[in-house]
Coordinates of C-alpha atoms in Angstrom, one line a residue:
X1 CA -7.5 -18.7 -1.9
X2 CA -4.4 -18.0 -4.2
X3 CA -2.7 -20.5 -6.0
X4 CA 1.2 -20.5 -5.7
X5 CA 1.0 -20.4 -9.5
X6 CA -0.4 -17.1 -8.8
X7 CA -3.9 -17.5 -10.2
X8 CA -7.0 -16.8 -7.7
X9 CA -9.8 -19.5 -6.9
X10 CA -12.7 -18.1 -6.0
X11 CA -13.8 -18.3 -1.7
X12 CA -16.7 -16.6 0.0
X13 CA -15.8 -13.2 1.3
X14 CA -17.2 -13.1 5.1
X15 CA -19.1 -9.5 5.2
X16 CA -21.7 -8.2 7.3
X17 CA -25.2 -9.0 5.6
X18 CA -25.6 -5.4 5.7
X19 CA -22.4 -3.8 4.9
X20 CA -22.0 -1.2 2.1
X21 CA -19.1 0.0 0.6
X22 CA -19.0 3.2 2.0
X23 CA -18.3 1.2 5.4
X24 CA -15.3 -1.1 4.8
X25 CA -13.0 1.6 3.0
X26 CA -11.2 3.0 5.9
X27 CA -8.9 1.3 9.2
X28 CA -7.4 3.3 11.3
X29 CA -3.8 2.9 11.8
X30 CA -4.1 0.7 14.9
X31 CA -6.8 -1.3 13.2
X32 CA -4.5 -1.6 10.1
X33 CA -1.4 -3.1 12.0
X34 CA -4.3 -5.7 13.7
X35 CA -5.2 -6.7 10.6
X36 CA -1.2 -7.6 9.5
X37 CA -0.7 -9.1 12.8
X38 CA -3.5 -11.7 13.2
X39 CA -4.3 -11.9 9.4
X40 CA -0.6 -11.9 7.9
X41 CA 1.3 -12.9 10.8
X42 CA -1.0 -15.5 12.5
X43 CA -1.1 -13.7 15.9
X44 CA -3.7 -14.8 18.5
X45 CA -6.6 -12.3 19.6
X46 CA -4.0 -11.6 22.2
X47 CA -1.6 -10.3 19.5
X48 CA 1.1 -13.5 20.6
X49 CA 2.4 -15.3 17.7
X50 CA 1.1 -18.8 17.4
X51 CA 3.5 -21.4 17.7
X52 CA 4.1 -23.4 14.6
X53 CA 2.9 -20.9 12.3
X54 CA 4.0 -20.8 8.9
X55 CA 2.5 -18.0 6.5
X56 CA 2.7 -18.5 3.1
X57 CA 4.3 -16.1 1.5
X58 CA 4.3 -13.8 4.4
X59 CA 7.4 -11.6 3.9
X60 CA 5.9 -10.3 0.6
X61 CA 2.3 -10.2 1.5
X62 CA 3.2 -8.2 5.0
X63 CA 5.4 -5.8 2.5
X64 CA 2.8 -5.2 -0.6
X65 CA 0.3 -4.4 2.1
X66 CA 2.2 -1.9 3.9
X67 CA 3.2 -0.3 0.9
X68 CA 0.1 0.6 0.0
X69 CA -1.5 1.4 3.3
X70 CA 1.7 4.0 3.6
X71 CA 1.9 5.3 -0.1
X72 CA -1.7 5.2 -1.2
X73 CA -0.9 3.8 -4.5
X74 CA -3.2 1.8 -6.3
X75 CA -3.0 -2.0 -6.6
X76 CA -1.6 -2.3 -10.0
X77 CA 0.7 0.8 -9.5
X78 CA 2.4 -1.4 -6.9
X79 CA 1.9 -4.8 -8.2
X80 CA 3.5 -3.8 -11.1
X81 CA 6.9 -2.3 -10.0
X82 CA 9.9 -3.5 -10.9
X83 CA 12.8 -4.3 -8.7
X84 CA 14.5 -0.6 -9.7
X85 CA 11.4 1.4 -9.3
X86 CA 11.8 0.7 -5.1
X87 CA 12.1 4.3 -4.0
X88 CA 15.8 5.0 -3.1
X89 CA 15.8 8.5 -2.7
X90 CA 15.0 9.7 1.1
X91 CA 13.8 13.0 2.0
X92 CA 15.2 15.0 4.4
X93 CA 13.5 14.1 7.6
X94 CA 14.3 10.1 6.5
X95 CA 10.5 9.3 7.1
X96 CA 9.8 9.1 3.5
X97 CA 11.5 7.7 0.6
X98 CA 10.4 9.4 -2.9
X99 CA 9.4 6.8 -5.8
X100 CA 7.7 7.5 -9.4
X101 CA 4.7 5.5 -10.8
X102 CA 5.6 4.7 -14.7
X103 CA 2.2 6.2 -16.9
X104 CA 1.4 3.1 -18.5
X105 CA 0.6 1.5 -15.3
X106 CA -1.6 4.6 -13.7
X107 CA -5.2 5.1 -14.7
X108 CA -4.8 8.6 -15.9
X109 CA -1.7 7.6 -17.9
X110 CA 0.7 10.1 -16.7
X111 CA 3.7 9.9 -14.7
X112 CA 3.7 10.7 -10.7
X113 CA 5.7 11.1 -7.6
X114 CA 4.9 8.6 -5.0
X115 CA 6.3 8.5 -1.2
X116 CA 6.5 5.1 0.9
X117 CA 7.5 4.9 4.5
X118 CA 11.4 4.2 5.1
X119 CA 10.5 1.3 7.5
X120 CA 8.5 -0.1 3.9
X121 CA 11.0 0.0 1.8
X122 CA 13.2 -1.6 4.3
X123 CA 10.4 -4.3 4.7
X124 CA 10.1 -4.5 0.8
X125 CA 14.4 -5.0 0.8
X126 CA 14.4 -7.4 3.6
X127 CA 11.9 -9.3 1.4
X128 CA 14.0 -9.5 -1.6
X129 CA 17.0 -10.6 0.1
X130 CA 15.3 -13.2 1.5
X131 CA 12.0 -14.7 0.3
X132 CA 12.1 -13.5 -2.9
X133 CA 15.9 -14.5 -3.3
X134 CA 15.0 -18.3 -2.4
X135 CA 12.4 -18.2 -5.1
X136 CA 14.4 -17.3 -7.8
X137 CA 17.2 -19.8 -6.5
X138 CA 14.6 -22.5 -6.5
X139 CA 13.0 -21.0 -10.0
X140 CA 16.7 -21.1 -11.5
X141 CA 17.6 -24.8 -10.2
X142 CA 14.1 -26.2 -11.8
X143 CA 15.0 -24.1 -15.0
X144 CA 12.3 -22.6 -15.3
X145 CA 13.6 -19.4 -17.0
X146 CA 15.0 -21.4 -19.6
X147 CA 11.4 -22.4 -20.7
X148 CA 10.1 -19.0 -21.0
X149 CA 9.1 -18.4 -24.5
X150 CA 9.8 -14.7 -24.2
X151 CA 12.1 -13.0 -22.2
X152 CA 13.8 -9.4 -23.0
X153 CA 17.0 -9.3 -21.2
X154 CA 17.7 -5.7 -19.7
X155 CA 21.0 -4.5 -20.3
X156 CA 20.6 -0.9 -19.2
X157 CA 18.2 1.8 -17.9
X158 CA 18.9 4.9 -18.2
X159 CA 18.6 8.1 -15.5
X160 CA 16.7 11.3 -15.7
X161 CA 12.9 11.9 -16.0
X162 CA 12.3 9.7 -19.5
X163 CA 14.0 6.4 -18.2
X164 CA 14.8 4.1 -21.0
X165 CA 14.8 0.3 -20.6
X166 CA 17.7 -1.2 -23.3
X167 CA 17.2 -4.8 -23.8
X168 CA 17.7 -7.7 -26.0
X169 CA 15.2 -10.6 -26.2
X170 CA 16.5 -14.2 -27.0
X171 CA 17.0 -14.2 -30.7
X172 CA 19.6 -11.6 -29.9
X173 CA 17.4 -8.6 -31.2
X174 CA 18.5 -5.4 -29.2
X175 CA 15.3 -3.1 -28.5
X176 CA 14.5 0.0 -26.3
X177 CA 11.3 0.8 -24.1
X178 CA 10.6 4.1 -22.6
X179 CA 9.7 2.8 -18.7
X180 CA 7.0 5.2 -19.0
X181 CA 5.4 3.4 -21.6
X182 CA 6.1 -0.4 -21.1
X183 CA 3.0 -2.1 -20.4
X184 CA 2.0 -4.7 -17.5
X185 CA 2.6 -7.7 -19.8
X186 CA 6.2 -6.1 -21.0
X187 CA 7.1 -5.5 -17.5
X188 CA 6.5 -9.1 -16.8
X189 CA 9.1 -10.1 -19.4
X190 CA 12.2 -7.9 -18.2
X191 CA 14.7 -10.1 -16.5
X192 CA 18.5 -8.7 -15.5
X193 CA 21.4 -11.3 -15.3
X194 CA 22.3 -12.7 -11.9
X195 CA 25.0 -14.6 -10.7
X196 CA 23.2 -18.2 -11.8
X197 CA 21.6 -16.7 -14.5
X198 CA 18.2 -14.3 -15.7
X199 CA 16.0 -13.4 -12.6
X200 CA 13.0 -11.4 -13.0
X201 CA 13.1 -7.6 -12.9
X202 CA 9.3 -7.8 -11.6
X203 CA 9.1 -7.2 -8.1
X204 CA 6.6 -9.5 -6.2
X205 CA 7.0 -13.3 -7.7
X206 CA 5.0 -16.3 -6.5
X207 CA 6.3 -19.3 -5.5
X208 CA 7.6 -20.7 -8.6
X209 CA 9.7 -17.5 -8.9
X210 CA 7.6 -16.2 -11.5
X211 CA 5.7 -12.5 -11.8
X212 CA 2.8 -12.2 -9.1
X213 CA -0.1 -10.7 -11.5
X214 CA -1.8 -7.6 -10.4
X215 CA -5.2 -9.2 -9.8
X216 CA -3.9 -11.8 -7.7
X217 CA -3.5 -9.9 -4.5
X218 CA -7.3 -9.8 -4.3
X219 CA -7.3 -13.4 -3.3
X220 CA -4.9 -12.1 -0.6
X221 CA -6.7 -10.2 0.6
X222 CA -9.8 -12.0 0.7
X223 CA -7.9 -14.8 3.1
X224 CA -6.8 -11.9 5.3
X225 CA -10.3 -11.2 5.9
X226 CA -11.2 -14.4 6.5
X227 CA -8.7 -15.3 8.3
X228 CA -9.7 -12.0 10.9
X229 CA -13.1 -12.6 10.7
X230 CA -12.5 -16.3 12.0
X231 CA -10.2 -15.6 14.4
X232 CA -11.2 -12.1 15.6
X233 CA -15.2 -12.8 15.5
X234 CA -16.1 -16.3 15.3
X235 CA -19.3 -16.4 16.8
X236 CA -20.0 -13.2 17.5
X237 CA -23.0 -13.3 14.7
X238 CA -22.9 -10.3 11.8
X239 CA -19.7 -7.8 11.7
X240 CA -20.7 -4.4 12.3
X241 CA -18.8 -1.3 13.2
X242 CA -20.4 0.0 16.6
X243 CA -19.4 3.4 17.8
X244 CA -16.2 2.6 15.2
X245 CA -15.0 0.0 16.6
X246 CA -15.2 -3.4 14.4
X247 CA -14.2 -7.1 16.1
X248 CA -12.6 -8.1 12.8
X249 CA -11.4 -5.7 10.4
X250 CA -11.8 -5.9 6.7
X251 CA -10.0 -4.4 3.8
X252 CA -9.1 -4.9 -0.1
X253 CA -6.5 -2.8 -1.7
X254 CA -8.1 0.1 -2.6
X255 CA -9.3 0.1 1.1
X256 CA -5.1 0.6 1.5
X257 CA -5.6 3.5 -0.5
X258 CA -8.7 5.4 0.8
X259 CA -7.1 4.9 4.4
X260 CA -4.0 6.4 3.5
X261 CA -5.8 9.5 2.1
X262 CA -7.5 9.4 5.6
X263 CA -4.1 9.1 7.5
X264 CA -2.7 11.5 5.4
X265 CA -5.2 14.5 6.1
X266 CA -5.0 13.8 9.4
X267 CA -1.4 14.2 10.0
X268 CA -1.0 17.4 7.8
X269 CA -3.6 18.9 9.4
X270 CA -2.1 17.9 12.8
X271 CA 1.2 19.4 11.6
X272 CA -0.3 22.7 10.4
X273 CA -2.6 23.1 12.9
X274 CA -0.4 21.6 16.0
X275 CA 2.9 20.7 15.8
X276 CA 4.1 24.1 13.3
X277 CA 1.7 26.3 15.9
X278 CA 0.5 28.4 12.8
X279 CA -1.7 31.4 13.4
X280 CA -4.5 32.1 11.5
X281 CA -2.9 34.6 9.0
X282 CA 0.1 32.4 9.1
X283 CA -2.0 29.4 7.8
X284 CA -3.9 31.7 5.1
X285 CA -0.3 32.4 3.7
X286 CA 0.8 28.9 3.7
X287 CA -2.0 27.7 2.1
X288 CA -2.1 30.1 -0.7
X289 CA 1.7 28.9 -1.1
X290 CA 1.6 25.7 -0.8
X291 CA -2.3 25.2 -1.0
X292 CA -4.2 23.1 2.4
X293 CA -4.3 19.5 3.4
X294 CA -6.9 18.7 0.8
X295 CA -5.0 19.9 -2.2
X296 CA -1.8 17.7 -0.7
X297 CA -3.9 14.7 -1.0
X298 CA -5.5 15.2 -4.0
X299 CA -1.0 15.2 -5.8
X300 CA -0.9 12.4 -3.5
X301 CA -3.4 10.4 -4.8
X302 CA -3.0 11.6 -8.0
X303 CA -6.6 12.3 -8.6
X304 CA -7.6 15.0 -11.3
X305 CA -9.9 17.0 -9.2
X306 CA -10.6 17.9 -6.0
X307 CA -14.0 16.9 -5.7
X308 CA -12.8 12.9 -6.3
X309 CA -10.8 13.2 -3.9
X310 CA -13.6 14.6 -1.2
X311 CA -16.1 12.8 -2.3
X312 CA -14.6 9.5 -2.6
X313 CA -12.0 9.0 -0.5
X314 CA -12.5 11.1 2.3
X315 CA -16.6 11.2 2.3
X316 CA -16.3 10.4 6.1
X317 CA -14.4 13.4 7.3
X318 CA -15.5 15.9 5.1
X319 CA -18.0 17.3 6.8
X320 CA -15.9 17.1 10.2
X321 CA -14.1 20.5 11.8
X322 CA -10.9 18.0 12.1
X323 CA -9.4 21.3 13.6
X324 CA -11.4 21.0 16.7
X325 CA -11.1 17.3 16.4
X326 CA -7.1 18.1 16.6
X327 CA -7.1 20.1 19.2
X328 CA -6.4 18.4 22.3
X329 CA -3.8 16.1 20.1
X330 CA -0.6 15.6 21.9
X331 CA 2.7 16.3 20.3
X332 CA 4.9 13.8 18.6
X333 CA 8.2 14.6 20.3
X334 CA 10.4 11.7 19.2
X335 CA 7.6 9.0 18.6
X336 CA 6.1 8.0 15.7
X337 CA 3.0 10.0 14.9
X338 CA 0.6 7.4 14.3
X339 CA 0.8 6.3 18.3
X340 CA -0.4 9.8 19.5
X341 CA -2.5 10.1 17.3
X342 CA -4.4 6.7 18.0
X343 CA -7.0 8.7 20.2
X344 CA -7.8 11.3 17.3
X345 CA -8.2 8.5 14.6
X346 CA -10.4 6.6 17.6
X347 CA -12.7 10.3 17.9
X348 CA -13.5 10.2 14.4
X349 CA -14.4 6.5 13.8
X350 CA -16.7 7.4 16.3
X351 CA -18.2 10.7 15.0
X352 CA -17.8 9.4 11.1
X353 CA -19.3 6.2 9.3
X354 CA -17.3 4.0 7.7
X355 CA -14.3 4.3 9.5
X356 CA -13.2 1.0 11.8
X357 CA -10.9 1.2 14.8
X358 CA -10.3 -1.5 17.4
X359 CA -11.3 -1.4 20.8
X360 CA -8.7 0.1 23.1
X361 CA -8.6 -2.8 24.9
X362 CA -6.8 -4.3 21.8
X363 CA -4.4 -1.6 21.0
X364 CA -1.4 -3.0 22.6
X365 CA -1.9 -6.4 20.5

């Protein structure tokens, strides 16, 4: 359970007696939005919303998951973001929006490119205007940034690659931060001046208004679960994916992150291979341009080498010809791509461990 200071009490996690890690990494997309509905959103094993509900917090907890099911970044990447770090910039097709990931708060300390879903980012504004606004609001009438010991008002950021955070803490001392190198804990102290006073630069706050710490969302998670598991599978003894499909699905944040590398090497192969109707020599020359579907990944996820990302991440598919898996795909036209391709993800939860998908029956919920 989490507290709404923000600090996690421990619960049991309800897991299969038997389950291993290698089998609770990936959820198809259809799985994924079943575990936001009836876990987040207090639907009904129906997928109708209960009447009465009230989920705490559930405008930011609906938002941080889906931005890291649809970017692949790692929890404290995006539990560490600060209100101007919400990708703005939309690519061409206005499916993605383009963000970077400060080095201080990546593992491999270096800088990266990072792309979240447009509907996300709308999610993550809708969330500041709203939730997140009343919080501060409340925060600001209690006056509880006046009690905060140390606070470095931001004054200015500048543009370009090497942003630079200009600030000036309470005693009136002016200071500068490369945003590449301010720390978790530093980021937790930048405020900006509102219209009633300082408000926290820090994206996700708890309930008091104040900075939502990385290792928190682990106890969000864990109710999720539990949550699912009670409503999706009470009684139905041990979970177990069968043929794929799971009753209740389970997931952490990295989970958001190996399933994203899963979606994603689905889809480019499905656009290279389908959609783009590539011939072999024409996909030989695009990959030797732009490299394949692996490589793509592997700068998505940011890993260092390929083999991390193979082995680790996408251990379930490796092995697969997803070409053949593809073939009898249908084409996007004007939908979203992750509803035709419900049936591919639904092949290889089937043909791959690890992977859980629902049961057709409970795609429309």
């Amino acid at each position: 359970m989490v507290h709404h200071s923000g600090a996690v009490a421990r619960v049991p996690v309800q897991r299969a007696k038997d389950a291993r890690s290698s089998n609770v990494h990936w959820l198809t997309p259809r799985a994924f939005r079943r575990w936001v509905d009836v876990g987040l959103r207090g639907h009904t094993p129906e997928g109708l919303p209960v009447v009465g509900w009230v989920g705490r917090l559930e405008e930011r907890n609906v938002a941080f998951a889906r931005l890291l099911y649809g970017s692949g970044l790692r929890r404290a990447e995006g539990a560490s973001l600060l209100t101007f770090e919400v990708p703005r910039l939309c690519l061409e097709s206005g499916r993605y929006l383009v963000g970077r990931v400060a080095a201080e708060v990546t593992r491999s300390k270096k800088p990266r490119t990072f792309y979240a879903p447009t509907d996300v980012v709308g999610q993550i504004e809708s969330y500041c205007e709203s939730g997140r606004a009343r919080a501060i609001r409340a925060a600001q009438g209690a006056g509880r940034y006046d009690r905060i010991a140390e606070m470095r008002l931001v004054v200015r950021v500048t543009d370009g690659l090497r942003r630079v955070v200009h600030w000036c803490d309470r005693d009136g001392v002016r200071g500068q931060t490369e945003l590449n190198a301010a720390s978790v804990s530093e980021r937790m102290i930048f405020y900006t001046e509102g219209r009633a006073g300082p408000e926290p630069l820090w994206l996700w706050l708890n309930e008091q208004g104040l900075p939502f710490l990385p290792h928190s969302w682990e106890g969000v998670f864990s109710a999720v679960n539990e949550r699912c598991r009670m409503v999706l599978a009470i009684g139905q003894g041990e979970l177990q994916l069968v043929r794929g499909v799971v009753a209740a699905p389970y997931l952490t944040p990295h989970g958001c992150r190996h399933s994203f590398a899963l979606y994603m090497l689905v889809i480019l192969h499905y656009l290279m291979d389908e959609r783009f109707g590539l011939t072999p020599a024409e996909r030989r020359d695009y990959r030797l341009l732009y490299g394949d579907a692996w490589g793509m990944v592997q700068m998505l996820l940011g890993h260092a080498n390929r083999e991390t990302t193979v082995e680790h991440y996408l251990a379930p598919v490796a092995d697969l010809q997803l070409r053949s898996l593809l073939a009898t795909a249908p084409t996007a036209h004007a939908a979203p791509l992750a509803g035709p391709l419900d049936g591919v993800f639904a092949r290889l939860a089937r043909e791959a461990e690890g992977i859980q998908d629902i049961d057709e029956r409970m795609a429309a919920s």
